[in-house]
């Protein structure tokens, strides 16, 4: 059974700092790994998706890396801003096909890292 | 561009009652997944619907059931509600591309269920 762990559970840093969020997973047989952002009481916003064949993805101030063999991913946030305050969730999609021709497997999420950027 | 819409946004039920939650997928999407997110936890996969059939199911009891309609919208039904069913229920849609792992999920804002 796939398990996803995120460290730290909570993080509070001053504005402007660069920071790293960590995600680890127990089963390396994944199709992809995705980082999401969740604001309080809201749904999830996809930030970055890394396919299993890729090593990293970048979007603006965000950079996500993937080391599938070691079961690890990191989300790097550069020059943090108060608007970055949210919970960041890591999720992996396994390789099990649910029906012929492929199709989406359920995602396995970590519990998230609650990030606070102090103005 | 309409994203994923869910209704109701909040609801309160008592133990033993039944609830139906609704989801309209993003325009152009044909697959709907449901997730349960308890307070302080990550979302947990309930099930997924494609072509009006349940295609995969997570570790949830039969009290949780669903349906997908020809217009791709979906319902989640929970019978005999327990206190532990209190959670944010998230719907996510995607487009089946025939290539597993390539599709990105778009999530709705969720339905907050409180069971008293």
PDB file of C-alpha atoms in Angstrom:
ATOM      1  CA  UNK A   1       0.000   0.000   0.000  1.00  0.00           C
ATOM      2  CA  UNK A   2       1.359   3.381  -1.047  1.00  0.00           C
ATOM      3  CA  UNK A   3       2.051   5.823   1.783  1.00  0.00           C
ATOM      4  CA  UNK A   4       2.976   9.464   1.324  1.00  0.00           C
ATOM      5  CA  UNK A   5       4.682  11.480   4.054  1.00  0.00           C
ATOM      6  CA  UNK A   6       5.253  15.207   4.084  1.00  0.00           C
ATOM      7  CA  UNK A   7       7.815  16.984   6.233  1.00  0.00           C
ATOM      8  CA  UNK A   8       7.558  19.368   7.953  1.00  0.00           C
ATOM      9  CA  UNK A   9       3.909  19.329   9.011  1.00  0.00           C
ATOM     10  CA  UNK A  10       4.033  23.085   9.560  1.00  0.00           C
ATOM     11  CA  UNK A  11       6.470  25.835   8.680  1.00  0.00           C
ATOM     12  CA  UNK A  12       6.568  29.555   9.460  1.00  0.00           C
ATOM     13  CA  UNK A  13       9.170  31.782   7.795  1.00  0.00           C
ATOM     14  CA  UNK A  14       9.685  35.507   7.167  1.00  0.00           C
ATOM     15  CA  UNK A  15       8.776  36.940   3.817  1.00  0.00           C
ATOM     16  CA  UNK A  16      11.511  36.745   1.184  1.00  0.00           C
ATOM     17  CA  UNK A  17      13.075  33.484   2.301  1.00  0.00           C
ATOM     18  CA  UNK A  18      13.592  30.520   0.002  1.00  0.00           C
ATOM     19  CA  UNK A  19      12.148  27.300   1.367  1.00  0.00           C
ATOM     20  CA  UNK A  20      11.891  23.599   0.654  1.00  0.00           C
ATOM     21  CA  UNK A  21       8.978  21.272   1.330  1.00  0.00           C
ATOM     22  CA  UNK A  22       9.619  17.547   1.375  1.00  0.00           C
ATOM     23  CA  UNK A  23       7.519  14.599   0.240  1.00  0.00           C
ATOM     24  CA  UNK A  24       8.382  10.911   0.408  1.00  0.00           C
ATOM     25  CA  UNK A  25       6.496   7.864  -0.880  1.00  0.00           C
ATOM     26  CA  UNK A  26       6.965   4.179  -0.159  1.00  0.00           C
ATOM     27  CA  UNK A  27       6.193   2.590  -3.553  1.00  0.00           C
ATOM     28  CA  UNK A  28       8.311   3.870  -6.424  1.00  0.00           C
ATOM     29  CA  UNK A  29       5.947   2.406  -9.044  1.00  0.00           C
ATOM     30  CA  UNK A  30       4.267   5.701  -9.845  1.00  0.00           C
ATOM     31  CA  UNK A  31       3.080   7.375 -13.009  1.00  0.00           C
ATOM     32  CA  UNK A  32       3.443  10.879 -11.708  1.00  0.00           C
ATOM     33  CA  UNK A  33       3.646  13.094  -8.675  1.00  0.00           C
ATOM     34  CA  UNK A  34       1.683  16.260  -8.226  1.00  0.00           C
ATOM     35  CA  UNK A  35       1.941  19.213  -5.874  1.00  0.00           C
ATOM     36  CA  UNK A  36      -1.222  21.033  -4.863  1.00  0.00           C
ATOM     37  CA  UNK A  37      -2.040  24.133  -2.892  1.00  0.00           C
ATOM     38  CA  UNK A  38      -5.076  24.330  -0.627  1.00  0.00           C
ATOM     39  CA  UNK A  39      -6.307  27.535   0.962  1.00  0.00           C
ATOM     40  CA  UNK A  40      -8.379  27.247   4.167  1.00  0.00           C
ATOM     41  CA  UNK A  41     -11.765  25.648   3.539  1.00  0.00           C
ATOM     42  CA  UNK A  42     -11.162  25.552  -0.190  1.00  0.00           C
ATOM     43  CA  UNK A  43     -10.468  22.983  -2.865  1.00  0.00           C
ATOM     44  CA  UNK A  44      -7.123  22.036  -4.341  1.00  0.00           C
ATOM     45  CA  UNK A  45      -5.177  23.962  -6.954  1.00  0.00           C
ATOM     46  CA  UNK A  46      -2.641  22.005  -8.972  1.00  0.00           C
ATOM     47  CA  UNK A  47       0.788  23.645  -8.917  1.00  0.00           C
ATOM     48  CA  UNK A  48       3.112  21.236 -10.669  1.00  0.00           C
ATOM     49  CA  UNK A  49       2.905  17.737 -12.117  1.00  0.00           C
ATOM     50  CA  UNK A  50       6.020  15.644 -12.681  1.00  0.00           C
ATOM     51  CA  UNK A  51       5.791  12.534 -14.825  1.00  0.00           C
ATOM     52  CA  UNK A  52       7.765   9.522 -13.621  1.00  0.00           C
ATOM     53  CA  UNK A  53      10.238   9.974 -16.479  1.00  0.00           C
ATOM     54  CA  UNK A  54      10.968  13.570 -15.517  1.00  0.00           C
ATOM     55  CA  UNK A  55      13.325  14.946 -12.900  1.00  0.00           C
ATOM     56  CA  UNK A  56      11.823  18.361 -12.291  1.00  0.00           C
ATOM     57  CA  UNK A  57       9.236  20.918 -13.289  1.00  0.00           C
ATOM     58  CA  UNK A  58       9.254  24.684 -12.870  1.00  0.00           C
ATOM     59  CA  UNK A  59       6.520  27.279 -12.761  1.00  0.00           C
ATOM     60  CA  UNK A  60       7.449  30.816 -11.824  1.00  0.00           C
ATOM     61  CA  UNK A  61       8.935  30.818  -8.332  1.00  0.00           C
ATOM     62  CA  UNK A  62       8.129  27.131  -7.844  1.00  0.00           C
ATOM     63  CA  UNK A  63      10.375  24.215  -8.677  1.00  0.00           C
ATOM     64  CA  UNK A  64       9.537  20.601  -7.978  1.00  0.00           C
ATOM     65  CA  UNK A  65      11.987  17.729  -8.248  1.00  0.00           C
ATOM     66  CA  UNK A  66      11.405  14.000  -8.337  1.00  0.00           C
ATOM     67  CA  UNK A  67      13.752  11.153  -7.434  1.00  0.00           C
ATOM     68  CA  UNK A  68      11.577   8.132  -8.104  1.00  0.00           C
ATOM     69  CA  UNK A  69      14.163   5.544  -7.133  1.00  0.00           C
ATOM     70  CA  UNK A  70      14.543   6.984  -3.656  1.00  0.00           C
ATOM     71  CA  UNK A  71      10.852   7.837  -3.322  1.00  0.00           C
ATOM     72  CA  UNK A  72      11.349  11.544  -2.771  1.00  0.00           C
ATOM     73  CA  UNK A  73      10.166  14.864  -4.107  1.00  0.00           C
ATOM     74  CA  UNK A  74      10.844  18.420  -3.053  1.00  0.00           C
ATOM     75  CA  UNK A  75       8.966  21.636  -3.708  1.00  0.00           C
ATOM     76  CA  UNK A  76      11.211  24.682  -3.721  1.00  0.00           C
ATOM     77  CA  UNK A  77       9.612  28.098  -3.275  1.00  0.00           C
ATOM     78  CA  UNK A  78      11.823  31.061  -4.071  1.00  0.00           C
ATOM     79  CA  UNK A  79      11.446  34.514  -2.555  1.00  0.00           C
ATOM     80  CA  UNK A  80       8.395  33.581  -0.502  1.00  0.00           C
ATOM     81  CA  UNK A  81       5.478  36.021  -0.197  1.00  0.00           C
ATOM     82  CA  UNK A  82       2.596  36.274   2.300  1.00  0.00           C
ATOM     83  CA  UNK A  83       0.274  35.157  -0.500  1.00  0.00           C
ATOM     84  CA  UNK A  84       2.092  31.824  -0.542  1.00  0.00           C
ATOM     85  CA  UNK A  85       0.581  31.004   2.863  1.00  0.00           C
ATOM     86  CA  UNK A  86      -1.483  27.840   2.423  1.00  0.00           C
ATOM     87  CA  UNK A  87      -1.329  24.085   2.880  1.00  0.00           C
ATOM     88  CA  UNK A  88       0.791  22.310   0.286  1.00  0.00           C
ATOM     89  CA  UNK A  89      -0.135  18.740  -0.572  1.00  0.00           C
ATOM     90  CA  UNK A  90       1.880  16.126  -2.402  1.00  0.00           C
ATOM     91  CA  UNK A  91       0.095  13.303  -4.239  1.00  0.00           C
ATOM     92  CA  UNK A  92       1.255  10.310  -6.258  1.00  0.00           C
ATOM     93  CA  UNK A  93      -0.579   8.299  -8.882  1.00  0.00           C
ATOM     94  CA  UNK A  94       0.221   4.595  -9.011  1.00  0.00           C
ATOM     95  CA  UNK A  95       0.826   2.501 -12.092  1.00  0.00           C
ATOM     96  CA  UNK A  96      -2.116   0.139 -11.717  1.00  0.00           C
ATOM     97  CA  UNK A  97      -4.385   0.303 -14.746  1.00  0.00           C
ATOM     98  CA  UNK A  98      -8.003   0.239 -13.803  1.00  0.00           C
ATOM     99  CA  UNK A  99      -9.250  -0.689 -17.241  1.00  0.00           C
ATOM    100  CA  UNK A 100      -7.828  -1.423 -20.648  1.00  0.00           C
ATOM    101  CA  UNK A 101      -6.350   1.524 -22.410  1.00  0.00           C
ATOM    102  CA  UNK A 102      -5.203   3.049 -19.190  1.00  0.00           C
ATOM    103  CA  UNK A 103      -7.073   5.630 -17.245  1.00  0.00           C
ATOM    104  CA  UNK A 104      -6.711   7.609 -14.100  1.00  0.00           C
ATOM    105  CA  UNK A 105      -5.841   5.860 -10.880  1.00  0.00           C
ATOM    106  CA  UNK A 106      -6.774   7.327  -7.552  1.00  0.00           C
ATOM    107  CA  UNK A 107      -4.228   9.696  -6.111  1.00  0.00           C
ATOM    108  CA  UNK A 108      -2.578   9.013  -2.746  1.00  0.00           C
ATOM    109  CA  UNK A 109      -2.042  12.213  -0.789  1.00  0.00           C
ATOM    110  CA  UNK A 110       0.194  13.203   2.063  1.00  0.00           C
ATOM    111  CA  UNK A 111      -1.229  15.115   5.003  1.00  0.00           C
ATOM    112  CA  UNK A 112       0.277  18.346   3.779  1.00  0.00           C
ATOM    113  CA  UNK A 113       2.615  21.063   5.004  1.00  0.00           C
ATOM    114  CA  UNK A 114       0.906  24.090   6.537  1.00  0.00           C
ATOM    115  CA  UNK A 115       2.972  27.081   5.427  1.00  0.00           C
ATOM    116  CA  UNK A 116       2.818  30.566   6.935  1.00  0.00           C
ATOM    117  CA  UNK A 117       4.813  33.405   5.412  1.00  0.00           C
ATOM    118  CA  UNK A 118       5.196  36.261   7.869  1.00  0.00           C
ATOM    119  CA  UNK A 119       5.007  39.778   6.371  1.00  0.00           C
TER     120      UNK A 119
ATOM    121  CA  UNK B   1     -14.230  28.675 -18.519  1.00  0.00           C
ATOM    122  CA  UNK B   2     -16.336  26.960 -15.872  1.00  0.00           C
ATOM    123  CA  UNK B   3     -14.296  24.809 -13.552  1.00  0.00           C
ATOM    124  CA  UNK B   4     -15.610  22.025 -11.357  1.00  0.00           C
ATOM    125  CA  UNK B   5     -18.723  23.051  -9.461  1.00  0.00           C
ATOM    126  CA  UNK B   6     -20.012  21.302  -6.372  1.00  0.00           C
ATOM    127  CA  UNK B   7     -23.221  21.628  -4.387  1.00  0.00           C
ATOM    128  CA  UNK B   8     -24.150  22.201  -1.685  1.00  0.00           C
ATOM    129  CA  UNK B   9     -21.160  24.032  -0.246  1.00  0.00           C
ATOM    130  CA  UNK B  10     -22.109  23.294   3.353  1.00  0.00           C
ATOM    131  CA  UNK B  11     -24.640  20.996   4.957  1.00  0.00           C
ATOM    132  CA  UNK B  12     -25.462  19.571   8.347  1.00  0.00           C
ATOM    133  CA  UNK B  13     -26.990  16.142   8.891  1.00  0.00           C
ATOM    134  CA  UNK B  14     -27.653  13.925  11.869  1.00  0.00           C
ATOM    135  CA  UNK B  15     -26.431  10.402  12.425  1.00  0.00           C
ATOM    136  CA  UNK B  16     -28.292   7.784  10.430  1.00  0.00           C
ATOM    137  CA  UNK B  17     -29.458  10.184   7.738  1.00  0.00           C
ATOM    138  CA  UNK B  18     -28.569  10.018   4.069  1.00  0.00           C
ATOM    139  CA  UNK B  19     -26.868  12.703   1.992  1.00  0.00           C
ATOM    140  CA  UNK B  20     -26.390  13.392  -1.713  1.00  0.00           C
ATOM    141  CA  UNK B  21     -23.608  15.617  -3.004  1.00  0.00           C
ATOM    142  CA  UNK B  22     -23.414  16.840  -6.574  1.00  0.00           C
ATOM    143  CA  UNK B  23     -20.614  17.665  -8.968  1.00  0.00           C
ATOM    144  CA  UNK B  24     -20.442  19.161 -12.428  1.00  0.00           C
ATOM    145  CA  UNK B  25     -17.114  18.537 -14.129  1.00  0.00           C
ATOM    146  CA  UNK B  26     -15.024  21.080 -15.944  1.00  0.00           C
ATOM    147  CA  UNK B  27     -16.145  21.677 -19.511  1.00  0.00           C
ATOM    148  CA  UNK B  28     -14.576  19.070 -21.775  1.00  0.00           C
ATOM    149  CA  UNK B  29     -13.894  16.574 -18.987  1.00  0.00           C
ATOM    150  CA  UNK B  30     -15.530  13.150 -18.892  1.00  0.00           C
ATOM    151  CA  UNK B  31     -14.156  11.499 -15.749  1.00  0.00           C
ATOM    152  CA  UNK B  32     -15.130  12.335 -12.175  1.00  0.00           C
ATOM    153  CA  UNK B  33     -13.386  11.294  -8.969  1.00  0.00           C
ATOM    154  CA  UNK B  34     -14.516  11.824  -5.396  1.00  0.00           C
ATOM    155  CA  UNK B  35     -12.282  12.362  -2.374  1.00  0.00           C
ATOM    156  CA  UNK B  36     -12.938  12.677   1.344  1.00  0.00           C
ATOM    157  CA  UNK B  37     -10.777  15.066   3.355  1.00  0.00           C
ATOM    158  CA  UNK B  38     -11.074  14.933   7.130  1.00  0.00           C
ATOM    159  CA  UNK B  39      -9.856  17.900   9.133  1.00  0.00           C
ATOM    160  CA  UNK B  40      -6.055  18.063   9.165  1.00  0.00           C
ATOM    161  CA  UNK B  41      -5.688  15.148   6.769  1.00  0.00           C
ATOM    162  CA  UNK B  42      -4.941  14.741   3.105  1.00  0.00           C
ATOM    163  CA  UNK B  43      -7.779  13.788   0.744  1.00  0.00           C
ATOM    164  CA  UNK B  44      -8.584  10.094   0.459  1.00  0.00           C
ATOM    165  CA  UNK B  45      -9.783   8.564  -2.782  1.00  0.00           C
ATOM    166  CA  UNK B  46     -13.381   7.270  -2.640  1.00  0.00           C
ATOM    167  CA  UNK B  47     -14.134   6.255  -6.221  1.00  0.00           C
ATOM    168  CA  UNK B  48     -14.004   7.303  -9.837  1.00  0.00           C
ATOM    169  CA  UNK B  49     -16.610   7.306 -12.585  1.00  0.00           C
ATOM    170  CA  UNK B  50     -16.096   7.107 -16.314  1.00  0.00           C
ATOM    171  CA  UNK B  51     -18.705   6.289 -18.966  1.00  0.00           C
ATOM    172  CA  UNK B  52     -21.339   6.183 -16.215  1.00  0.00           C
ATOM    173  CA  UNK B  53     -19.629   3.300 -14.430  1.00  0.00           C
ATOM    174  CA  UNK B  54     -17.616   3.077 -11.244  1.00  0.00           C
ATOM    175  CA  UNK B  55     -14.125   2.271 -12.487  1.00  0.00           C
ATOM    176  CA  UNK B  56     -12.108   2.177  -9.324  1.00  0.00           C
ATOM    177  CA  UNK B  57     -12.815   2.358  -5.634  1.00  0.00           C
ATOM    178  CA  UNK B  58     -10.782   3.259  -2.590  1.00  0.00           C
ATOM    179  CA  UNK B  59     -11.115   1.738   0.860  1.00  0.00           C
ATOM    180  CA  UNK B  60     -14.633   2.974   1.635  1.00  0.00           C
ATOM    181  CA  UNK B  61     -17.667   0.935   2.742  1.00  0.00           C
ATOM    182  CA  UNK B  62     -20.711   0.298   0.605  1.00  0.00           C
ATOM    183  CA  UNK B  63     -22.528   3.111   2.413  1.00  0.00           C
ATOM    184  CA  UNK B  64     -20.697   5.309  -0.079  1.00  0.00           C
ATOM    185  CA  UNK B  65     -22.154   5.056  -3.555  1.00  0.00           C
ATOM    186  CA  UNK B  66     -22.235   7.190  -6.627  1.00  0.00           C
ATOM    187  CA  UNK B  67     -23.599   7.806 -10.030  1.00  0.00           C
ATOM    188  CA  UNK B  68     -22.518   9.492 -13.231  1.00  0.00           C
ATOM    189  CA  UNK B  69     -25.014  10.913 -15.682  1.00  0.00           C
ATOM    190  CA  UNK B  70     -24.807  11.100 -19.480  1.00  0.00           C
ATOM    191  CA  UNK B  71     -23.742  14.749 -19.230  1.00  0.00           C
ATOM    192  CA  UNK B  72     -20.761  13.592 -17.094  1.00  0.00           C
ATOM    193  CA  UNK B  73     -22.035  15.164 -13.895  1.00  0.00           C
ATOM    194  CA  UNK B  74     -21.902  12.984 -10.817  1.00  0.00           C
ATOM    195  CA  UNK B  75     -23.486  12.383  -7.430  1.00  0.00           C
ATOM    196  CA  UNK B  76     -22.008  10.977  -4.248  1.00  0.00           C
ATOM    197  CA  UNK B  77     -24.454   9.327  -1.864  1.00  0.00           C
ATOM    198  CA  UNK B  78     -23.692   8.387   1.712  1.00  0.00           C
ATOM    199  CA  UNK B  79     -26.200   6.312   3.688  1.00  0.00           C
ATOM    200  CA  UNK B  80     -26.498   5.762   7.429  1.00  0.00           C
ATOM    201  CA  UNK B  81     -24.265   8.698   8.257  1.00  0.00           C
ATOM    202  CA  UNK B  82     -21.745   8.368  11.064  1.00  0.00           C
ATOM    203  CA  UNK B  83     -20.033  11.120  13.019  1.00  0.00           C
ATOM    204  CA  UNK B  84     -16.800  10.101  11.308  1.00  0.00           C
ATOM    205  CA  UNK B  85     -18.255  10.980   7.918  1.00  0.00           C
ATOM    206  CA  UNK B  86     -17.875  14.655   8.775  1.00  0.00           C
ATOM    207  CA  UNK B  87     -15.396  15.970   6.222  1.00  0.00           C
ATOM    208  CA  UNK B  88     -14.827  18.067   3.135  1.00  0.00           C
ATOM    209  CA  UNK B  89     -15.894  16.085   0.078  1.00  0.00           C
ATOM    210  CA  UNK B  90     -13.952  17.015  -3.021  1.00  0.00           C
ATOM    211  CA  UNK B  91     -14.872  16.273  -6.591  1.00  0.00           C
ATOM    212  CA  UNK B  92     -12.207  16.232  -9.284  1.00  0.00           C
ATOM    213  CA  UNK B  93     -12.636  15.931 -13.020  1.00  0.00           C
ATOM    214  CA  UNK B  94     -10.304  14.986 -15.841  1.00  0.00           C
ATOM    215  CA  UNK B  95     -10.313  13.972 -19.471  1.00  0.00           C
ATOM    216  CA  UNK B  96      -9.693  10.338 -20.218  1.00  0.00           C
ATOM    217  CA  UNK B  97      -6.881  10.317 -22.742  1.00  0.00           C
ATOM    218  CA  UNK B  98      -6.226   6.597 -22.929  1.00  0.00           C
ATOM    219  CA  UNK B  99      -2.776   7.213 -21.512  1.00  0.00           C
ATOM    220  CA  UNK B 100      -2.675   6.555 -17.805  1.00  0.00           C
ATOM    221  CA  UNK B 101      -0.917   9.106 -15.715  1.00  0.00           C
ATOM    222  CA  UNK B 102      -1.064  11.947 -18.211  1.00  0.00           C
ATOM    223  CA  UNK B 103      -4.322  13.493 -17.095  1.00  0.00           C
ATOM    224  CA  UNK B 104      -4.342  16.387 -14.658  1.00  0.00           C
ATOM    225  CA  UNK B 105      -7.191  16.578 -12.167  1.00  0.00           C
ATOM    226  CA  UNK B 106      -9.168  19.759 -11.661  1.00  0.00           C
ATOM    227  CA  UNK B 107     -10.706  19.982  -8.201  1.00  0.00           C
ATOM    228  CA  UNK B 108     -13.848  21.714  -7.071  1.00  0.00           C
ATOM    229  CA  UNK B 109     -14.104  23.767  -3.884  1.00  0.00           C
ATOM    230  CA  UNK B 110     -15.767  20.928  -2.035  1.00  0.00           C
ATOM    231  CA  UNK B 111     -18.873  20.248   0.018  1.00  0.00           C
ATOM    232  CA  UNK B 112     -18.413  20.552   3.766  1.00  0.00           C
ATOM    233  CA  UNK B 113     -20.502  17.888   5.542  1.00  0.00           C
ATOM    234  CA  UNK B 114     -21.058  18.023   9.286  1.00  0.00           C
ATOM    235  CA  UNK B 115     -22.715  15.053  10.963  1.00  0.00           C
ATOM    236  CA  UNK B 116     -24.180  15.693  14.422  1.00  0.00           C
TER     237      UNK B 116
END
